C-alpha positions as YAML, in Angstrom:
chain: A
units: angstrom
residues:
- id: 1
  name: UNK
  ca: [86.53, 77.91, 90.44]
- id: 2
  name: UNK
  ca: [86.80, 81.38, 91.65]
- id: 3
  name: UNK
  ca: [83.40, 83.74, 91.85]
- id: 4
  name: UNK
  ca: [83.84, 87.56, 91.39]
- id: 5
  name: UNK
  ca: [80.60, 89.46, 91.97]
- id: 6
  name: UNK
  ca: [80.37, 92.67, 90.39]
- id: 7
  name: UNK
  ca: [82.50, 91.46, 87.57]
- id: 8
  name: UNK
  ca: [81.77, 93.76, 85.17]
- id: 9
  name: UNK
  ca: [83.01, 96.71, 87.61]
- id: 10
  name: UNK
  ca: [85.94, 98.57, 87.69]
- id: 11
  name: UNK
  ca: [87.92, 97.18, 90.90]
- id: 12
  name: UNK
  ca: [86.41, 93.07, 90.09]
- id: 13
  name: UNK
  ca: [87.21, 93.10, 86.51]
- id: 14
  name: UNK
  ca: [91.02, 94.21, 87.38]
- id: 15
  name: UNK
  ca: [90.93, 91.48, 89.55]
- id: 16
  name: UNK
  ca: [90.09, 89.06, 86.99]
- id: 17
  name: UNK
  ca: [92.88, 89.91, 85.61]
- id: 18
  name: UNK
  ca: [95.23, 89.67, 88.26]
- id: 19
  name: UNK
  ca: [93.68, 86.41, 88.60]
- id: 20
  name: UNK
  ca: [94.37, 85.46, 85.26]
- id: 21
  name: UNK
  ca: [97.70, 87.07, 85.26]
- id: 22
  name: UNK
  ca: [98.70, 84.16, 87.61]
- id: 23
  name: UNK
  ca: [96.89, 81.46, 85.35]
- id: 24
  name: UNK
  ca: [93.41, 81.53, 87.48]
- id: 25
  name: UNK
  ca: [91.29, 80.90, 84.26]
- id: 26
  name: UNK
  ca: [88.17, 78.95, 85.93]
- id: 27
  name: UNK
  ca: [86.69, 82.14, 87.16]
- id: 28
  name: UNK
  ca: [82.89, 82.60, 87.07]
- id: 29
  name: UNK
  ca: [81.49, 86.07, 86.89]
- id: 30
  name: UNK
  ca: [78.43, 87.43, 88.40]
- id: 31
  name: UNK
  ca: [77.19, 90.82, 87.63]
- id: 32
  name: UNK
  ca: [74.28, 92.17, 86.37]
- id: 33
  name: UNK
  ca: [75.11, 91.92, 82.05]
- id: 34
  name: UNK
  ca: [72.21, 94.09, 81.02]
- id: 35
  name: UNK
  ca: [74.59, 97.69, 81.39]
- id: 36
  name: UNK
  ca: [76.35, 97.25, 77.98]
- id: 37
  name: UNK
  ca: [78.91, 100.11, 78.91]
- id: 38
  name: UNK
  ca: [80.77, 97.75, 81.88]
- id: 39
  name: UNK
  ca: [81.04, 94.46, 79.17]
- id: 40
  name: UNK
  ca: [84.00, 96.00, 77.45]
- id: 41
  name: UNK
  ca: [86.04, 95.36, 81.01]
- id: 42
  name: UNK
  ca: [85.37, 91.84, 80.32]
- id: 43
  name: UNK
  ca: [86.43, 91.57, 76.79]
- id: 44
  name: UNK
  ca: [89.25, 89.00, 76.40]
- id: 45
  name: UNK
  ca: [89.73, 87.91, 79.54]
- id: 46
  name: UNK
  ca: [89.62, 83.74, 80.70]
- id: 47
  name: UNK
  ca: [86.39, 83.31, 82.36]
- id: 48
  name: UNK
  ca: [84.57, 79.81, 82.97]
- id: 49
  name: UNK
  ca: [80.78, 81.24, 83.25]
- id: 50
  name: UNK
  ca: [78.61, 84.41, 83.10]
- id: 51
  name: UNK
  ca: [75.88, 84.20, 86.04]
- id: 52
  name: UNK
  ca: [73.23, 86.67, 86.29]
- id: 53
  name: UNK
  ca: [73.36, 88.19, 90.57]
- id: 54
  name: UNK
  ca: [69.72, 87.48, 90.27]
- id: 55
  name: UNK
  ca: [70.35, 83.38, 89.95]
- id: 56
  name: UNK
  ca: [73.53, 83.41, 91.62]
- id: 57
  name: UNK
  ca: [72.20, 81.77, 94.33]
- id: 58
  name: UNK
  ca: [70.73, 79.32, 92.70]
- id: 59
  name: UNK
  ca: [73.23, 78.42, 90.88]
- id: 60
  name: UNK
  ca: [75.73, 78.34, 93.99]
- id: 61
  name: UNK
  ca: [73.90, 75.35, 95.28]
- id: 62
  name: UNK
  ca: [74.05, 73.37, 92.34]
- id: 63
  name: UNK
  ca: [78.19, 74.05, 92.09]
- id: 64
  name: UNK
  ca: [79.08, 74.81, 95.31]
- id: 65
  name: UNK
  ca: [81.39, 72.11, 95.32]
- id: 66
  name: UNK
  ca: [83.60, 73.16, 92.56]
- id: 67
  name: UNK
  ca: [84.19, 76.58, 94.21]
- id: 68
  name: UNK
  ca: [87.15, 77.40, 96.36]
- id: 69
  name: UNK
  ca: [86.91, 81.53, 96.81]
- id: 70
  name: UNK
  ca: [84.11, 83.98, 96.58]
- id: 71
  name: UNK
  ca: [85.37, 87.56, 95.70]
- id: 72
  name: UNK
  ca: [82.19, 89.62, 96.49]
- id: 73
  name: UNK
  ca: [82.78, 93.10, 95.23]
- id: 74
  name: UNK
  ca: [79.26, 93.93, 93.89]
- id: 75
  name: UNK
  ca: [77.27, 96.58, 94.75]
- id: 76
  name: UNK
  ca: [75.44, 99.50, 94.79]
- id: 77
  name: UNK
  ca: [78.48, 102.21, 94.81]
- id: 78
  name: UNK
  ca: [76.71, 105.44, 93.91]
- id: 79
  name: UNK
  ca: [77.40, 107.79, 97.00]
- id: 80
  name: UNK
  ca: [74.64, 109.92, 95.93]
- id: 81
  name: UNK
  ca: [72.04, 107.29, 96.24]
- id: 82
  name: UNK
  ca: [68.97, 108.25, 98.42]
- id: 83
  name: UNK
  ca: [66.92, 104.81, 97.81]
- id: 84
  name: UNK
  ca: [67.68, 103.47, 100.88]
- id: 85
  name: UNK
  ca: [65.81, 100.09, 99.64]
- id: 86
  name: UNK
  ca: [68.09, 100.27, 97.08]
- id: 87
  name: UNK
  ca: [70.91, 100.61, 99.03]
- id: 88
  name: UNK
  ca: [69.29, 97.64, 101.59]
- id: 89
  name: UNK
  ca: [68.60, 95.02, 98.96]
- id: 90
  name: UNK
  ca: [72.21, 95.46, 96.90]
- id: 91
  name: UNK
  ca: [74.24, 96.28, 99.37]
- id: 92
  name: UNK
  ca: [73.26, 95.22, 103.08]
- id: 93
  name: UNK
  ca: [70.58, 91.94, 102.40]
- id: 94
  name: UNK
  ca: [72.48, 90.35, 99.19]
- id: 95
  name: UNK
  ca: [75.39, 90.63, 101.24]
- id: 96
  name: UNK
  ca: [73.87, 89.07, 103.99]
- id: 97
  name: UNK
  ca: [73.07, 86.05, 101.59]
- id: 98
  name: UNK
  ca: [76.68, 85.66, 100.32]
- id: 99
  name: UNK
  ca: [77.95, 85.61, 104.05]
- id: 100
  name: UNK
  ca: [75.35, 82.66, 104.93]
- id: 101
  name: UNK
  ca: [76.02, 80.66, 101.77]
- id: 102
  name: UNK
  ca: [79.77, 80.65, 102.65]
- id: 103
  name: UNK
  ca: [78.91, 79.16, 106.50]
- id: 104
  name: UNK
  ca: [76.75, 76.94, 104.77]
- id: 105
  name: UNK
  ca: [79.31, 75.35, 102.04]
- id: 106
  name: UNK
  ca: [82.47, 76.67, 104.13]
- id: 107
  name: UNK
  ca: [83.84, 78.69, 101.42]
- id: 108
  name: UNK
  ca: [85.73, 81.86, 102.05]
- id: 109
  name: UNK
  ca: [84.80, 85.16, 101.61]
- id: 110
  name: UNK
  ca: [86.12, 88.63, 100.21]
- id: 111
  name: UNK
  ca: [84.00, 91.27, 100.29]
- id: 112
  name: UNK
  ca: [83.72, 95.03, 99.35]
- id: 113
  name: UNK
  ca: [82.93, 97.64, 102.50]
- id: 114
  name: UNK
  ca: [84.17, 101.48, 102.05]
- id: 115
  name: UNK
  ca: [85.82, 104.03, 104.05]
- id: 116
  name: UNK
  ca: [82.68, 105.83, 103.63]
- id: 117
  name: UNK
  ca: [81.79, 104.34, 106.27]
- id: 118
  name: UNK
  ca: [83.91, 107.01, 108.89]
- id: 119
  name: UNK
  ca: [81.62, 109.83, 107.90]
- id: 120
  name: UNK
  ca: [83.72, 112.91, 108.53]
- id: 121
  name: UNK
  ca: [86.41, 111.12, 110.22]
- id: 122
  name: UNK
  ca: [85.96, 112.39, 113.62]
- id: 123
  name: UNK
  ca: [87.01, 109.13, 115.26]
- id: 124
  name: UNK
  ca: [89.65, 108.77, 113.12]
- id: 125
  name: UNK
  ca: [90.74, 105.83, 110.20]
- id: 126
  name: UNK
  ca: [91.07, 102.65, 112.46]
- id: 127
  name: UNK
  ca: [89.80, 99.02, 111.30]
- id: 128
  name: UNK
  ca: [89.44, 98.32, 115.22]
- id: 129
  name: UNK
  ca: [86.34, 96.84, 115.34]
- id: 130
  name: UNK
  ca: [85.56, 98.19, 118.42]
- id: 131
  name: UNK
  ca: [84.36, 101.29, 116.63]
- id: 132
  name: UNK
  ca: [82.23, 99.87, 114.49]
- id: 133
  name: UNK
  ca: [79.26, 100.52, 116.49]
- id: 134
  name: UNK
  ca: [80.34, 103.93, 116.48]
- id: 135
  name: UNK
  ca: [81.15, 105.15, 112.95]
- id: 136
  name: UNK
  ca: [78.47, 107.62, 111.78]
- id: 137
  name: UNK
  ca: [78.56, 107.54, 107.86]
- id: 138
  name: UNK
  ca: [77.09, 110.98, 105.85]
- id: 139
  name: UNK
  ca: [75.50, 109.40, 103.17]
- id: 140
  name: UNK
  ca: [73.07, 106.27, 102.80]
- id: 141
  name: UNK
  ca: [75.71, 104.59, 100.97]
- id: 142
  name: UNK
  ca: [78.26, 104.43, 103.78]
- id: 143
  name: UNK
  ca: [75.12, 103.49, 106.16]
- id: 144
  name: UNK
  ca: [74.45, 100.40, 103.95]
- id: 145
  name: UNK
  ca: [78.12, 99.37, 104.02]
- id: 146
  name: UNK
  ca: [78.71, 100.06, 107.62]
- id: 147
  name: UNK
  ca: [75.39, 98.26, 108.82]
- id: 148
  name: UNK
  ca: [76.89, 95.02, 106.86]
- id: 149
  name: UNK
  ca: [80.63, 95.38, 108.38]
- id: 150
  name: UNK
  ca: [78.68, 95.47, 112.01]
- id: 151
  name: UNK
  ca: [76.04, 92.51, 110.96]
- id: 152
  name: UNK
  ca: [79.16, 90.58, 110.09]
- id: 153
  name: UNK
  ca: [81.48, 91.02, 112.75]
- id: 154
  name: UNK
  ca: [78.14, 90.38, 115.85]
- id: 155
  name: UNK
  ca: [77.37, 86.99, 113.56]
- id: 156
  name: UNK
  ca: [77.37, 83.84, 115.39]
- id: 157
  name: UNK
  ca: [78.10, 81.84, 112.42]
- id: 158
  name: UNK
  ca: [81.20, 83.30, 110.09]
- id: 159
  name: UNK
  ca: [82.99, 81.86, 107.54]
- id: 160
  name: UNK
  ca: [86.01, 79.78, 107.81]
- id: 161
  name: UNK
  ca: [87.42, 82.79, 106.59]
- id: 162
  name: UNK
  ca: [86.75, 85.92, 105.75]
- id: 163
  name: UNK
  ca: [88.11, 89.39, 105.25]
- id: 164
  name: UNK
  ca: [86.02, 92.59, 104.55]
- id: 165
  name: UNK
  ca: [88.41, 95.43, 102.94]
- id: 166
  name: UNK
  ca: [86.97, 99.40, 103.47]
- id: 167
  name: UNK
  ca: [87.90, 100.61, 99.91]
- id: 168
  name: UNK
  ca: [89.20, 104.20, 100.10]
- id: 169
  name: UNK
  ca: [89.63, 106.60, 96.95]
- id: 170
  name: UNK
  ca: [90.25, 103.54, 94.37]
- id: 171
  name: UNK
  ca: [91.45, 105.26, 91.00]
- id: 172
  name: UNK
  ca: [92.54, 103.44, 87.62]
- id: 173
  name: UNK
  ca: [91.60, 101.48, 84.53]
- id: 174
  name: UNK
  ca: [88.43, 100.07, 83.68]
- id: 175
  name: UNK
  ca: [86.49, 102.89, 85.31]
- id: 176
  name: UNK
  ca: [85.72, 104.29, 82.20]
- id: 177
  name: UNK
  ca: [81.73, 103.66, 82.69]
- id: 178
  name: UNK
  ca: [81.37, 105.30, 85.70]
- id: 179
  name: UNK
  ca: [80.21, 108.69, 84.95]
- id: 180
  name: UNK
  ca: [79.73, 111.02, 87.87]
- id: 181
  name: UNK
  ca: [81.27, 108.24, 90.35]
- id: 182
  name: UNK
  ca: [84.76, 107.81, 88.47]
- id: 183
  name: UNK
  ca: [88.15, 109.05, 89.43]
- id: 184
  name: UNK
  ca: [89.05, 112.60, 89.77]
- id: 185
  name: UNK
  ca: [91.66, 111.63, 87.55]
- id: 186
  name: UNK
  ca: [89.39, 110.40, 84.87]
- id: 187
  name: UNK
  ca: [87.56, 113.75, 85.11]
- id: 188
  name: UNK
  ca: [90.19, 115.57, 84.75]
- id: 189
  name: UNK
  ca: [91.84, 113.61, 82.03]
- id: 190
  name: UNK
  ca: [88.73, 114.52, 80.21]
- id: 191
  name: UNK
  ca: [88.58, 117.73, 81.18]
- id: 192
  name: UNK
  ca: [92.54, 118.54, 80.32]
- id: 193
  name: UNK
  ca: [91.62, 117.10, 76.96]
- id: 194
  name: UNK
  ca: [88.21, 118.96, 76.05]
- id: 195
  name: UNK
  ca: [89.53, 122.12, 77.56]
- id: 196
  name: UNK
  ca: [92.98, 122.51, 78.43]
- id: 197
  name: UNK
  ca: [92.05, 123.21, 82.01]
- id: 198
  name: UNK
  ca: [90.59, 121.85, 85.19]
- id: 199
  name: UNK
  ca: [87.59, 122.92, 87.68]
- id: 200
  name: UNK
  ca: [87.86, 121.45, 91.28]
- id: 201
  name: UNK
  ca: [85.66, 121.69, 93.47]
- id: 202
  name: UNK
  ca: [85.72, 124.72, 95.98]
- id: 203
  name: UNK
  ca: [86.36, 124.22, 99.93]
- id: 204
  name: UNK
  ca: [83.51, 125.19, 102.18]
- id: 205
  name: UNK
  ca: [85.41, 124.37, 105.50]
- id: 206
  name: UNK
  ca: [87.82, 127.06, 106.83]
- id: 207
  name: UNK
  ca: [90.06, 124.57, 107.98]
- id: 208
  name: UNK
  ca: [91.05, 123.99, 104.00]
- id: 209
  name: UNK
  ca: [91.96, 125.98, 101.30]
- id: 210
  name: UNK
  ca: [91.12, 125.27, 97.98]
- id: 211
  name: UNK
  ca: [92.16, 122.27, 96.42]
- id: 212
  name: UNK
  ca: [93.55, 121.18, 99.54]
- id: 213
  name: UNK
  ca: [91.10, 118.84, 100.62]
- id: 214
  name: UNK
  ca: [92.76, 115.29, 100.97]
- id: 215
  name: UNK
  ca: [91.85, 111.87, 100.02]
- id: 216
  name: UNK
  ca: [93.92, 108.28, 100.40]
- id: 217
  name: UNK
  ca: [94.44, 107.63, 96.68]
- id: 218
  name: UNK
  ca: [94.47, 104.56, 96.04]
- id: 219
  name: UNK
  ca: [96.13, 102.68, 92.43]
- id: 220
  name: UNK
  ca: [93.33, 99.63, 91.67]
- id: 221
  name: UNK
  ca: [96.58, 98.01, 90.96]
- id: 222
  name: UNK
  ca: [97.63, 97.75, 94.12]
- id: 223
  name: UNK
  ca: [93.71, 96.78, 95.34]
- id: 224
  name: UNK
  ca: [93.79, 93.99, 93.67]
- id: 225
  name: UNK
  ca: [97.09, 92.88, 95.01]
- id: 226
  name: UNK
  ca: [95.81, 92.79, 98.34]
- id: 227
  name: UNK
  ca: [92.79, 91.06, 97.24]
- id: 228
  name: UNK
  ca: [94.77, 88.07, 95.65]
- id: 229
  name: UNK
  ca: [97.52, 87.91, 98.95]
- id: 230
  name: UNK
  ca: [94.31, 87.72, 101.11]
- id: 231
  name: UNK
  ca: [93.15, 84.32, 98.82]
- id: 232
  name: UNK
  ca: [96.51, 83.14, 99.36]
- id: 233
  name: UNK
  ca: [96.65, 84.04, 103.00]
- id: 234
  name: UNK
  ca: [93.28, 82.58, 105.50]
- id: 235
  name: UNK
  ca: [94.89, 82.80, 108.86]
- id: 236
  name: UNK
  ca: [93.46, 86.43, 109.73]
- id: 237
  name: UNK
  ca: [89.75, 87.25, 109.14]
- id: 238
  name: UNK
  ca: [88.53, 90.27, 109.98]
- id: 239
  name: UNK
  ca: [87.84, 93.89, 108.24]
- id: 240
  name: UNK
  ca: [90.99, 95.47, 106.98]
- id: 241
  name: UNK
  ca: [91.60, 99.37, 105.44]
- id: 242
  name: UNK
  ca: [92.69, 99.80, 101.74]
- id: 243
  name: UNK
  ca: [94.47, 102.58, 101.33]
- id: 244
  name: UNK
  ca: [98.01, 103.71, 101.01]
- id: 245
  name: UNK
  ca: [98.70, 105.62, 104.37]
- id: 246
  name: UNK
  ca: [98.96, 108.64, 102.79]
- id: 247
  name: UNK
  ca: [96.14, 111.13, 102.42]
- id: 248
  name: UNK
  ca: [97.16, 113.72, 99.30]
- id: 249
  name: UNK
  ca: [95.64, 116.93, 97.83]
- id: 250
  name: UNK
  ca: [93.51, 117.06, 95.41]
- id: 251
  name: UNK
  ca: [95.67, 119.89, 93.52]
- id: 252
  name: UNK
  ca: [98.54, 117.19, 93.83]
- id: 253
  name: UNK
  ca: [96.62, 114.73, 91.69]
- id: 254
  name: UNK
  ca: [95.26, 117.25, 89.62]
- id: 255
  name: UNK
  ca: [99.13, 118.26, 89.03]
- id: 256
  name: UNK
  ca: [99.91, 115.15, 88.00]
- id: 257
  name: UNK
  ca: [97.38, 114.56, 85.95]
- id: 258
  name: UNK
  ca: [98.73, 117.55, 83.74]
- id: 259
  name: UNK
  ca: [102.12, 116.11, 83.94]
- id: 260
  name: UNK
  ca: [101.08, 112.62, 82.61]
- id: 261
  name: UNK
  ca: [100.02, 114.62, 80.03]
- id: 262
  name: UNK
  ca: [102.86, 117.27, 79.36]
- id: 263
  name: UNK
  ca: [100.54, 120.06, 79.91]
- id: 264
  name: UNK
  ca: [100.59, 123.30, 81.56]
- id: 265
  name: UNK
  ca: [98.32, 123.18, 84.60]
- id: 266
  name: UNK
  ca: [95.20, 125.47, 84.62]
- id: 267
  name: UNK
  ca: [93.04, 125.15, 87.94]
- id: 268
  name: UNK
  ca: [90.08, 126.55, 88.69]
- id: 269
  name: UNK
  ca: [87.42, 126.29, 91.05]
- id: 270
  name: UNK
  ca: [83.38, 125.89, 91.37]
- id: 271
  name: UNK
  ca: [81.17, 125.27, 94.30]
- id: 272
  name: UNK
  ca: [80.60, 121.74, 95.66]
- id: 273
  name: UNK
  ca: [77.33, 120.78, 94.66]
- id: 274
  name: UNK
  ca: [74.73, 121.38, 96.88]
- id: 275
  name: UNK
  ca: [73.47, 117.68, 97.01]
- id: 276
  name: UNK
  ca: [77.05, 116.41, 98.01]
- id: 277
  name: UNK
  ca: [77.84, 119.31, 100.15]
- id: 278
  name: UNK
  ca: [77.20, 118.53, 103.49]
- id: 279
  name: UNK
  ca: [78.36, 115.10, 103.37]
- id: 280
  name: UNK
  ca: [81.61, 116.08, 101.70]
- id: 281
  name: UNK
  ca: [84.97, 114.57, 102.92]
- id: 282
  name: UNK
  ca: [87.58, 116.96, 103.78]
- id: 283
  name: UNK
  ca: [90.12, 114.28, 105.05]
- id: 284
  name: UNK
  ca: [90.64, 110.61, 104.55]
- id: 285
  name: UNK
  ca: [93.52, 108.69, 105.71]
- id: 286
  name: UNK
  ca: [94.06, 104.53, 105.82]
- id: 287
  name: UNK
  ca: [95.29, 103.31, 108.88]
- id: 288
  name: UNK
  ca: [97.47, 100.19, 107.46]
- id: 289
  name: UNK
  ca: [98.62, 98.93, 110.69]
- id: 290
  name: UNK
  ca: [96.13, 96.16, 110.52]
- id: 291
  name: UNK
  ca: [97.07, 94.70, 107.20]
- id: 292
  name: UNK
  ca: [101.03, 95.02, 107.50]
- id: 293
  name: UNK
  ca: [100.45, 93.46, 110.48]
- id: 294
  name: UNK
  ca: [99.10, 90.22, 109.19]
- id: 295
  name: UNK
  ca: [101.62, 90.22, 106.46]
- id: 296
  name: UNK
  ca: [101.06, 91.98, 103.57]
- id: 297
  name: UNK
  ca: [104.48, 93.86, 102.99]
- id: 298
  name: UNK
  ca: [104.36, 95.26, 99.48]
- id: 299
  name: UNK
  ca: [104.87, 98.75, 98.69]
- id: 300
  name: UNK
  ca: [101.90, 100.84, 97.60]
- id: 301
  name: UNK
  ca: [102.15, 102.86, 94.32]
- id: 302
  name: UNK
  ca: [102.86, 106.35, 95.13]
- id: 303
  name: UNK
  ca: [100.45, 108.89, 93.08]
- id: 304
  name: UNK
  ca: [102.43, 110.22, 91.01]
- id: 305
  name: UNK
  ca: [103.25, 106.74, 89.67]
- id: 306
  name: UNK
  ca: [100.25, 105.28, 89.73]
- id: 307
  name: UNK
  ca: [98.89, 108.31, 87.75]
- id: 308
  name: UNK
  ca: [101.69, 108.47, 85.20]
- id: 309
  name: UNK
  ca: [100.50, 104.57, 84.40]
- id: 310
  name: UNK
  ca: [97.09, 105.32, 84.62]
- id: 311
  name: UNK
  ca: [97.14, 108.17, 81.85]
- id: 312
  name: UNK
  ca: [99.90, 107.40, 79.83]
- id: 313
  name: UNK
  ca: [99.31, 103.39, 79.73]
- id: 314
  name: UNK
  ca: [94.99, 103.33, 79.57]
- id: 315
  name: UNK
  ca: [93.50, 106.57, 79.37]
- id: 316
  name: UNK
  ca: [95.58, 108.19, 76.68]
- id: 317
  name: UNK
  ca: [95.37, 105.04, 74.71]
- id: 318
  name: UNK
  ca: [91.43, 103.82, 75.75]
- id: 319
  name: UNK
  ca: [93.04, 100.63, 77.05]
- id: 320
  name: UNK
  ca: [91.67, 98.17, 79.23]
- id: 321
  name: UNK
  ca: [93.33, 96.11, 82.26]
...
């Protein structure tokens, strides 16, 4: 059996079916199944058991011998989250839990961190663990994922194997449920479509114009891919980036986004909310040395492709992956 926490999610339930894609059917699902909206990226796929998070544990020590890889991509993944309990129980003290339960029945581990964790990328994009200690996140969310990624890599004890991957700006299908926190694309899909135009936010830093504010786009396609090579592939723990390499405007996927849709572009701007503001990210950029170097040589999507799928293939017709 394979576990996938977070199952419901966007990136875990693409995932499930990559797994199944490749005939993994015995896959058990954790997640919390009260949010109705997330169910419908479950719907059809081969899945051995629902498990609440709240008995996971519970139920891990009654089956731990029929499991062979934990995929632990739940969590709390609202960047605007101030509960810093919140944050701690979800995402830093659950996580701690996972990691002992896979020393205790030697199973290997996947889990979910975030390049939120560089803060404003002063030090750079590196998975060198050596600046862990140093990464400054801007937002409790990136604190919580950054305080696991060092509480892993100072433990003791680790898993046989295990691999944490920094997520950086994952876009695609089954992110229809996440409101504020999807996709630019998905906004401006929606937007496009409501409208005919589409409001980005205004830059507040000198240093970029308008709409030229980068991110490392990232296809959940090609996520996922990793994620399956690295069950296939337990010579290398260690926390890897996810990204493509390439940081690109927002205007560029905002183009494209209008050309998925054979529309004339219409851009405009508003302020960055004040609550996001000063823990905005100008810049992101993967550094992929780490992960080529272990391997992993396939190609990632480039935007425009991955956004001509994403629209034409699943938004355009409300399908799921």
């Amino acid at each position: 059996m394979i576990v996938v926490t977070g199952a419901a999610g966007f990136i875990a339930s693409c995932l499930v079916t990559r797994l199944n894609a490749a005939n993994f059917n015995d896959i058990v699902v954790v997640d919390n199944f009260n949010e109705e909206r997330k169910l419908a990226n479950l719907k059809g796929k081969h899945l051995r058991e629902y498990v609440d998070r709240e008995g996971f544990f519970e139920w891990l020590d009654t089956n731990h011998e029929q499991v062979e890889f934990i995929f632990h991509l739940g969590a709390r993944t609202d960047t605007t989250e101030q509960n810093r309990d919140i944050l701690n129980v979800l995402n830093l003290e659950y996580s701690k839990k996972m990691w002992q339960a896979c020393c205790q029945y030697q199973l290997p581990l996947v889990y979910a961190s975030s390049a939120a964790t560089y803060g404003s990328g002063t030090l750079g994009y590196s998975d060198d663990d050596a600046l862990l200690p140093l990464l400054r996140p801007l937002n409790p969310y990136g604190d919580s994922k950054n305080d696991f990624d060092n509480w892993a890599v100072n433990q003791p004890e680790k898993p046989f194997f295990w691999a944490g991957l920094k997520f950086f700006n994952v876009y695609g299908p089954n992110e229809y449920h996440k409101g504020r926190m999807a996709s630019v694309i998905l906004h401006a899909f929606r937007q496009i479509q409501d409208t005919g135009s589409m409001t980005l936010f205004r830059s507040h830093n000198p240093e970029y114009a308008d709409g030229e504010q980068k991110r490392d786009f990232v296809y959940v396609k090609d996520v996922v891919e990793v994620c399956y090579f690295l069950m296939h592939n337990r010579q290398h723990s260690g926390i890897y980036n996810l990204g493509t390499g390439e940081a690109r405007t927002f205007l560029d996927l905002t183009l494209n986004t209008f050309a998925a849709l054979d529309r004339t572009a219409d851009i405009h701007f508003r302020d960055t909310p004040e609550d996001i503001r000063d823990t905005y990210q100008y810049f992101t950029q993967a550094d992929m040395q780490k992960l080529r170097g272990i391997g992993y040589n396939r190609p990632f999507t480039r935007l425009e492709d991955g956004i001509n799928d994403y629209v034409r293939n699943y938004l355009v017709t409300g399908n799921y992956y």
